[in-house]
Coordinates of C-alpha atoms in Angstrom, one line a residue:
G81 CA 0.8 -17.5 -19.8
D82 CA -2.6 -19.1 -20.6
P83 CA -4.7 -16.7 -18.3
F84 CA -3.4 -13.7 -20.1
R85 CA -3.9 -15.0 -23.7
R86 CA -7.5 -16.2 -23.0
T87 CA -8.1 -12.2 -21.0
T88 CA -9.5 -9.9 -23.3
V89 CA -10.5 -6.6 -23.5
D90 CA -14.5 -6.1 -25.1
G91 CA -12.8 -9.1 -27.4
Y92 CA -9.1 -7.8 -27.8
D93 CA -6.2 -9.4 -26.3
A94 CA -4.6 -6.5 -24.6
Y95 CA -3.0 -8.0 -22.2
W96 CA -1.5 -10.9 -24.2
Q97 CA -0.3 -7.8 -26.5
A98 CA 1.5 -5.8 -24.0
Y99 CA 3.2 -8.8 -22.2
S100 CA 4.2 -10.8 -25.0
R101 CA 5.9 -8.5 -27.2
N102 CA 9.6 -8.8 -28.5
K103 CA 9.5 -12.5 -27.6
R104 CA 8.9 -16.0 -29.3
S105 CA 6.6 -18.9 -28.9
I106 CA 7.1 -22.3 -28.7
T107 CA 4.5 -25.5 -27.7
L108 CA 6.3 -27.9 -25.4
D109 CA 3.9 -31.0 -23.8
L110 CA 6.4 -31.2 -20.4
A111 CA 4.0 -34.6 -19.3
S112 CA 5.9 -36.7 -22.4
E113 CA 9.0 -38.4 -22.0
T114 CA 9.7 -36.8 -25.3
G115 CA 8.7 -33.3 -23.8
R116 CA 11.3 -33.5 -21.3
E117 CA 14.0 -34.6 -23.6
L118 CA 13.4 -31.5 -25.7
L119 CA 13.2 -29.3 -22.2
L120 CA 16.7 -30.5 -21.7
R121 CA 17.8 -30.1 -25.2
L122 CA 17.0 -26.5 -24.6
A123 CA 18.9 -25.7 -21.7
E124 CA 21.8 -27.5 -22.8
T125 CA 22.2 -24.0 -25.2
A126 CA 20.6 -21.5 -22.7
D127 CA 21.7 -18.8 -20.8
V128 CA 18.9 -18.6 -18.3
L129 CA 16.1 -20.5 -17.8
A130 CA 13.0 -19.1 -15.8
E131 CA 10.2 -21.2 -14.4
N132 CA 7.3 -20.0 -12.0
F133 CA 5.7 -23.3 -11.0
T134 CA 5.3 -24.2 -7.4
P135 CA 8.0 -25.9 -6.0
G136 CA 8.3 -29.1 -6.4
V137 CA 6.6 -29.2 -9.9
L138 CA 10.2 -29.0 -11.6
E139 CA 11.6 -31.5 -10.0
R140 CA 8.8 -34.0 -11.0
L141 CA 9.0 -32.5 -14.8
C142 CA 12.8 -32.6 -15.5
G143 CA 14.8 -33.5 -12.0
G144 CA 14.9 -30.1 -11.5
P145 CA 17.8 -27.6 -11.2
E146 CA 20.3 -30.6 -10.4
R147 CA 19.2 -32.4 -13.6
L148 CA 19.1 -29.5 -15.3
L149 CA 22.6 -27.8 -14.4
E150 CA 24.1 -32.0 -15.1
C151 CA 22.8 -30.9 -19.0
N152 CA 24.4 -27.1 -18.9
P153 CA 26.5 -26.7 -15.5
D154 CA 26.6 -22.5 -16.6
L155 CA 22.8 -22.4 -16.3
V156 CA 21.2 -19.6 -14.4
I157 CA 18.2 -21.0 -13.2
V158 CA 15.3 -18.6 -11.9
R159 CA 12.5 -19.5 -10.0
I160 CA 10.0 -17.5 -9.2
S161 CA 7.0 -18.4 -7.1
G162 CA 4.0 -17.1 -4.5
W163 CA 6.3 -17.8 -1.4
G164 CA 10.1 -18.7 -2.2
Q165 CA 11.5 -22.6 -2.3
T166 CA 11.6 -22.8 1.2
G167 CA 9.5 -21.9 4.4
P168 CA 5.9 -23.6 5.8
R169 CA 4.3 -22.0 3.0
A170 CA 6.1 -23.1 0.1
S171 CA 4.3 -25.5 -1.2
Q172 CA 1.0 -23.1 -1.1
P173 CA -0.8 -21.5 -4.1
G174 CA 0.5 -18.4 -4.3
F175 CA -0.7 -15.2 -6.6
G176 CA 0.0 -11.3 -6.5
T177 CA -3.3 -10.7 -4.7
L178 CA -2.0 -12.9 -2.4
A179 CA 2.0 -11.9 -2.3
E180 CA 0.8 -8.3 -1.9
A181 CA -1.3 -8.7 1.0
F182 CA 1.1 -10.9 2.9
S183 CA 4.1 -7.9 2.2
G184 CA 2.2 -5.8 4.1
F185 CA 1.6 -3.6 1.1
T186 CA -1.9 -3.9 1.3
F187 CA -2.6 -3.3 4.5
L188 CA -1.2 0.4 4.1
N189 CA -3.2 1.1 0.7
G190 CA -6.0 3.0 0.6
P191 CA -7.8 6.0 2.6
P192 CA -6.6 6.3 6.5
D193 CA -10.1 5.7 7.6
G194 CA -11.2 3.2 5.3
P195 CA -10.4 -0.7 4.5
P196 CA -7.3 -2.2 3.0
V197 CA -7.4 -2.2 -0.8
A198 CA -5.9 -4.4 -3.2
A199 CA -3.3 -3.4 -5.9
P200 CA -5.3 -2.6 -9.4
L201 CA -2.4 -3.6 -11.2
S202 CA 0.2 -6.8 -11.4
L203 CA 2.0 -5.3 -8.8
A204 CA 3.9 -8.1 -6.8
D205 CA 4.3 -9.9 -10.4
T206 CA 5.9 -7.1 -12.2
V207 CA 8.3 -6.1 -8.7
A208 CA 9.5 -9.8 -8.7
G209 CA 10.2 -9.7 -12.2
T210 CA 12.3 -6.9 -12.1
Y211 CA 14.0 -8.4 -9.1
A212 CA 14.3 -11.7 -11.0
A213 CA 15.6 -10.2 -14.3
S214 CA 18.2 -8.0 -12.6
A215 CA 19.4 -11.3 -10.5
A216 CA 19.8 -13.4 -13.2
L217 CA 22.2 -10.9 -15.1
G218 CA 24.3 -10.9 -12.1
A219 CA 24.4 -14.9 -11.5
L220 CA 25.2 -14.4 -15.5
W221 CA 28.1 -12.0 -14.7
H222 CA 29.3 -14.5 -12.3
V223 CA 29.4 -16.9 -15.2
R224 CA 30.9 -15.1 -17.7
V225 CA 33.1 -12.8 -15.9
N226 CA 34.0 -14.1 -13.2
G227 CA 34.4 -18.0 -14.5
G228 CA 32.0 -19.2 -11.8
P229 CA 29.3 -21.6 -12.2
G230 CA 25.5 -21.5 -12.9
Q231 CA 22.9 -21.2 -9.7
V232 CA 20.1 -21.5 -9.2
V233 CA 17.6 -17.9 -8.2
D234 CA 14.7 -18.2 -5.5
V235 CA 12.8 -15.3 -6.0
S236 CA 9.6 -14.7 -4.3
L237 CA 6.3 -12.6 -4.8
Y238 CA 6.6 -11.4 -1.6
E239 CA 9.7 -10.2 -0.5
P240 CA 10.7 -8.1 -3.3
L241 CA 7.6 -6.3 -2.4
F242 CA 8.5 -5.9 1.3
S243 CA 11.8 -5.1 0.3
I244 CA 10.8 -1.9 -1.2
M245 CA 8.5 -1.1 1.9
G246 CA 11.2 0.9 3.5
A247 CA 11.9 1.4 6.7
D248 CA 9.2 0.1 7.9
A249 CA 10.0 -3.3 9.7
T250 CA 13.1 -1.2 11.3
A251 CA 11.0 1.0 12.9
Y252 CA 8.6 -1.2 14.1
A253 CA 11.4 -3.6 15.5
G254 CA 13.5 -0.4 17.1
R255 CA 11.0 2.0 18.0
G256 CA 7.5 0.3 17.9
R257 CA 6.4 2.8 15.4
L258 CA 3.7 1.2 12.8
R259 CA 2.9 3.3 9.7
S260 CA -0.8 4.3 9.4
R261 CA -2.5 3.6 6.4
G262 CA -3.0 6.4 3.8
D263 CA -1.0 8.2 1.4
G264 CA 2.3 7.8 3.1
A265 CA 2.3 11.4 4.9
G266 CA 3.7 9.8 7.7
V267 CA 7.1 10.6 6.3
S268 CA 6.4 13.7 4.6
S269 CA 3.9 16.2 5.5
V270 CA 3.2 18.3 2.2
R271 CA 2.2 15.7 0.0
G272 CA -0.3 13.8 -1.4
V273 CA -3.0 14.0 -3.9
F274 CA -5.3 17.1 -3.8
Q275 CA -8.9 17.6 -5.9
T276 CA -8.7 20.5 -8.0
G277 CA -11.7 23.5 -8.5
D278 CA -12.6 21.8 -11.6
D279 CA -13.3 18.6 -9.7
R280 CA -9.7 17.4 -11.2
W281 CA -6.4 16.1 -9.5
V282 CA -3.0 16.9 -8.9
A283 CA -0.4 15.7 -6.8
I284 CA 2.5 17.6 -4.6
S285 CA 5.6 16.3 -3.3
A286 CA 6.9 19.5 -0.9
A287 CA 8.9 17.6 1.5
T288 CA 11.5 20.3 2.2
D289 CA 11.7 23.6 3.7
E290 CA 12.5 25.2 0.4
T291 CA 10.1 23.3 -1.6
A292 CA 7.5 24.1 1.0
A293 CA 7.7 27.8 1.5
R294 CA 7.9 28.2 -2.0
F295 CA 4.6 26.3 -2.8
F296 CA 3.1 28.3 -0.1
A297 CA 4.1 31.7 -1.1
A298 CA 2.9 30.5 -4.7
I299 CA -0.8 30.3 -3.8
G300 CA -0.5 32.9 -1.5
R301 CA -0.6 31.3 1.7
E302 CA 2.8 32.6 3.0
D303 CA 1.2 33.0 6.4
L304 CA 1.3 29.3 6.9
L305 CA 5.0 29.5 7.5
A306 CA 4.1 32.1 10.2
D307 CA 2.1 29.4 12.3
P308 CA 4.4 27.3 14.5
R309 CA 2.6 24.3 13.7
F310 CA 4.0 24.5 10.3
S311 CA 6.9 26.3 10.5
T312 CA 9.5 23.6 9.8
S313 CA 9.3 20.6 8.0
E314 CA 9.3 18.7 11.8
A315 CA 6.0 20.5 12.8
R316 CA 4.8 20.0 9.7
L317 CA 5.2 16.2 9.8
A318 CA 3.5 16.8 13.3
N319 CA 0.7 18.7 12.3
R320 CA 0.2 16.9 9.0
E321 CA -3.7 16.3 9.1
E322 CA -4.0 20.0 10.5
L323 CA -1.9 21.5 7.3
R324 CA -3.7 19.1 5.0
E325 CA -7.1 20.3 6.0
A326 CA -5.6 24.2 5.6
L327 CA -4.4 23.1 2.3
V328 CA -7.8 21.1 0.9
P329 CA -9.8 24.8 0.3
E330 CA -6.6 26.1 -1.3
F331 CA -6.4 23.6 -3.8
R332 CA -10.0 24.0 -5.0
R333 CA -9.5 27.9 -5.8
F334 CA -7.2 26.9 -8.6
G335 CA -8.5 24.9 -12.1
R336 CA -6.1 22.0 -12.5
D337 CA -4.3 24.0 -15.7
E338 CA -4.0 26.6 -13.8
L339 CA -2.0 25.5 -10.8
L340 CA -0.2 23.4 -12.9
A341 CA 0.7 26.8 -15.2
L342 CA 1.6 28.4 -11.8
A343 CA 3.7 25.4 -11.0
A344 CA 5.5 25.8 -13.9
E345 CA 6.0 29.7 -13.5
H346 CA 7.2 28.8 -9.8
R347 CA 8.9 25.7 -10.3
L348 CA 6.6 24.2 -7.5
T349 CA 6.7 20.3 -6.9
V350 CA 3.3 19.8 -8.4
G351 CA 2.1 17.5 -11.3
P352 CA -1.2 16.1 -13.0
V353 CA -2.7 12.6 -11.9
L354 CA -3.1 11.4 -15.4
D355 CA -5.6 8.8 -16.6
V356 CA -4.4 7.0 -19.3
T357 CA -6.3 8.5 -22.1
E358 CA -4.3 11.8 -21.0
A359 CA -1.2 10.2 -21.2
L360 CA -1.6 9.0 -24.5
A361 CA -2.4 12.0 -25.5
D362 CA 0.7 14.1 -23.6
E363 CA 3.5 16.0 -25.3
H364 CA 6.1 14.4 -22.6
Y365 CA 5.1 10.7 -23.6
R366 CA 5.2 11.8 -27.2
E367 CA 8.6 13.8 -27.1
R368 CA 10.4 10.8 -25.8
E369 CA 7.9 8.3 -27.1
T370 CA 7.1 6.5 -23.9
I371 CA 4.2 4.9 -25.8
V372 CA 4.7 3.5 -29.6
E373 CA 2.4 2.3 -32.2
L374 CA 3.6 -0.7 -34.3
E375 CA 3.6 -0.3 -37.5
D376 CA 2.5 -3.8 -38.9
D377 CA -0.9 -3.7 -37.3
G378 CA -1.1 -0.4 -35.1
V379 CA -0.8 -1.8 -31.7
V380 CA -0.2 1.1 -29.3
L381 CA 2.1 -0.5 -26.7
Q382 CA 4.7 1.1 -23.6
N383 CA 7.8 1.4 -25.2
V384 CA 11.0 -0.5 -23.9
V385 CA 12.6 1.0 -20.9
P386 CA 15.5 2.2 -19.5
R387 CA 16.8 3.9 -22.3
F388 CA 20.9 3.0 -23.5
S389 CA 22.6 5.6 -25.4
A390 CA 25.1 3.3 -27.4
T391 CA 22.6 0.2 -27.4
P392 CA 18.7 1.5 -27.6
G393 CA 16.1 -1.1 -27.0
A394 CA 13.3 -1.3 -29.1
I395 CA 10.0 -3.2 -29.5
R396 CA 11.5 -5.9 -32.7
L397 CA 8.4 -8.5 -32.5
P398 CA 4.8 -8.3 -32.1
A399 CA 3.2 -10.4 -29.4
P400 CA 3.6 -13.9 -31.2
G401 CA 0.8 -16.8 -31.8
L402 CA 0.7 -20.0 -29.6
G403 CA 3.6 -22.1 -31.0
E404 CA 4.3 -19.5 -33.8
H405 CA 8.1 -20.1 -33.6
N406 CA 8.2 -23.8 -33.5
R407 CA 9.8 -24.1 -36.4
E408 CA 12.5 -21.6 -35.7
V409 CA 13.5 -22.4 -32.3
Y410 CA 13.7 -26.4 -32.8
G411 CA 15.5 -25.8 -36.1
E412 CA 17.9 -24.0 -33.9
L413 CA 17.9 -27.9 -32.1
G414 CA 18.4 -29.3 -35.3
L415 CA 14.7 -30.8 -35.8
D416 CA 13.8 -30.9 -39.2
A417 CA 10.4 -30.0 -40.8
A418 CA 9.0 -33.9 -40.9
E419 CA 10.5 -34.6 -37.3
L420 CA 8.2 -31.5 -36.4
E421 CA 5.3 -32.6 -37.9
R422 CA 5.9 -35.9 -36.4
L423 CA 6.1 -34.6 -32.9
A424 CA 3.0 -32.4 -33.3
S425 CA 0.9 -35.4 -34.1
E426 CA 1.9 -36.8 -31.0
G427 CA 0.8 -33.8 -29.3
V428 CA 4.4 -33.1 -28.0
V429 CA 4.8 -29.8 -29.9

């Protein structure tokens, strides 16, 4: 929305380019009566309407879901808000950083001996958007396949994050166990990020006895398996701090590329920690076209995921200018050029 249109990286609107590809853009003043009427006309032919106002705003603008469903009984209305449409926090403003903190994610994020650390990306918004898209498809399936009515989908920013926190709530309620801050080693012992001898970084996830044994053998530390503290997965988990202390100098014996070559040779579950410059140059990224460059303007973007074999997705449209598709979209409603010019002069579009 507006913040992304104004946010730039050294004068370049990278956020708008990344998040607004494959979209059409129209302008519409919902504070005007004519604008609200046009919204209802748009809703009449829509499959899904998504909004992320604070609860109550949609009701004030156009009568809310009840009025929209009167116009189109098959409409799926997806409502994304900080705290959901109900509950004591519903009317409070909510942003992703607040939702991440409220979900419990921020409490767990950061070093074990340090303070909680806010996520360095739009985590809550992205996860909530993924859940909302999945829910919209389920509701649309109910309309088209089951012959059911349209409905309202209520998605908060914090609940999707809370739902992917795993068994934390169950473990605490059942056994009083509270997971500590850190890299998640409380559920997997040979796991985490380690620095190599050339001051680069690798990640490892060798939670099973088989993967751990293969890793220890490859780095010449079979003796760790003879130590009762590290001989089984359960023992390693109980003594994970001691194991990490033993492994830190072992990783420092290798350069990153040397360790990755060893990992490839022995099929170790070790991988590089990449920054975006390395990702852009990586052979695997290139082979799978994870990143693409638009032909017309040279904008570099993440490609569409997931991959469909029969109906593959593509970046069809670059990020639009504000209102770029007014004539096209409103033309689909039957508005001609003269009427659009009048609405523009009145500030409606």
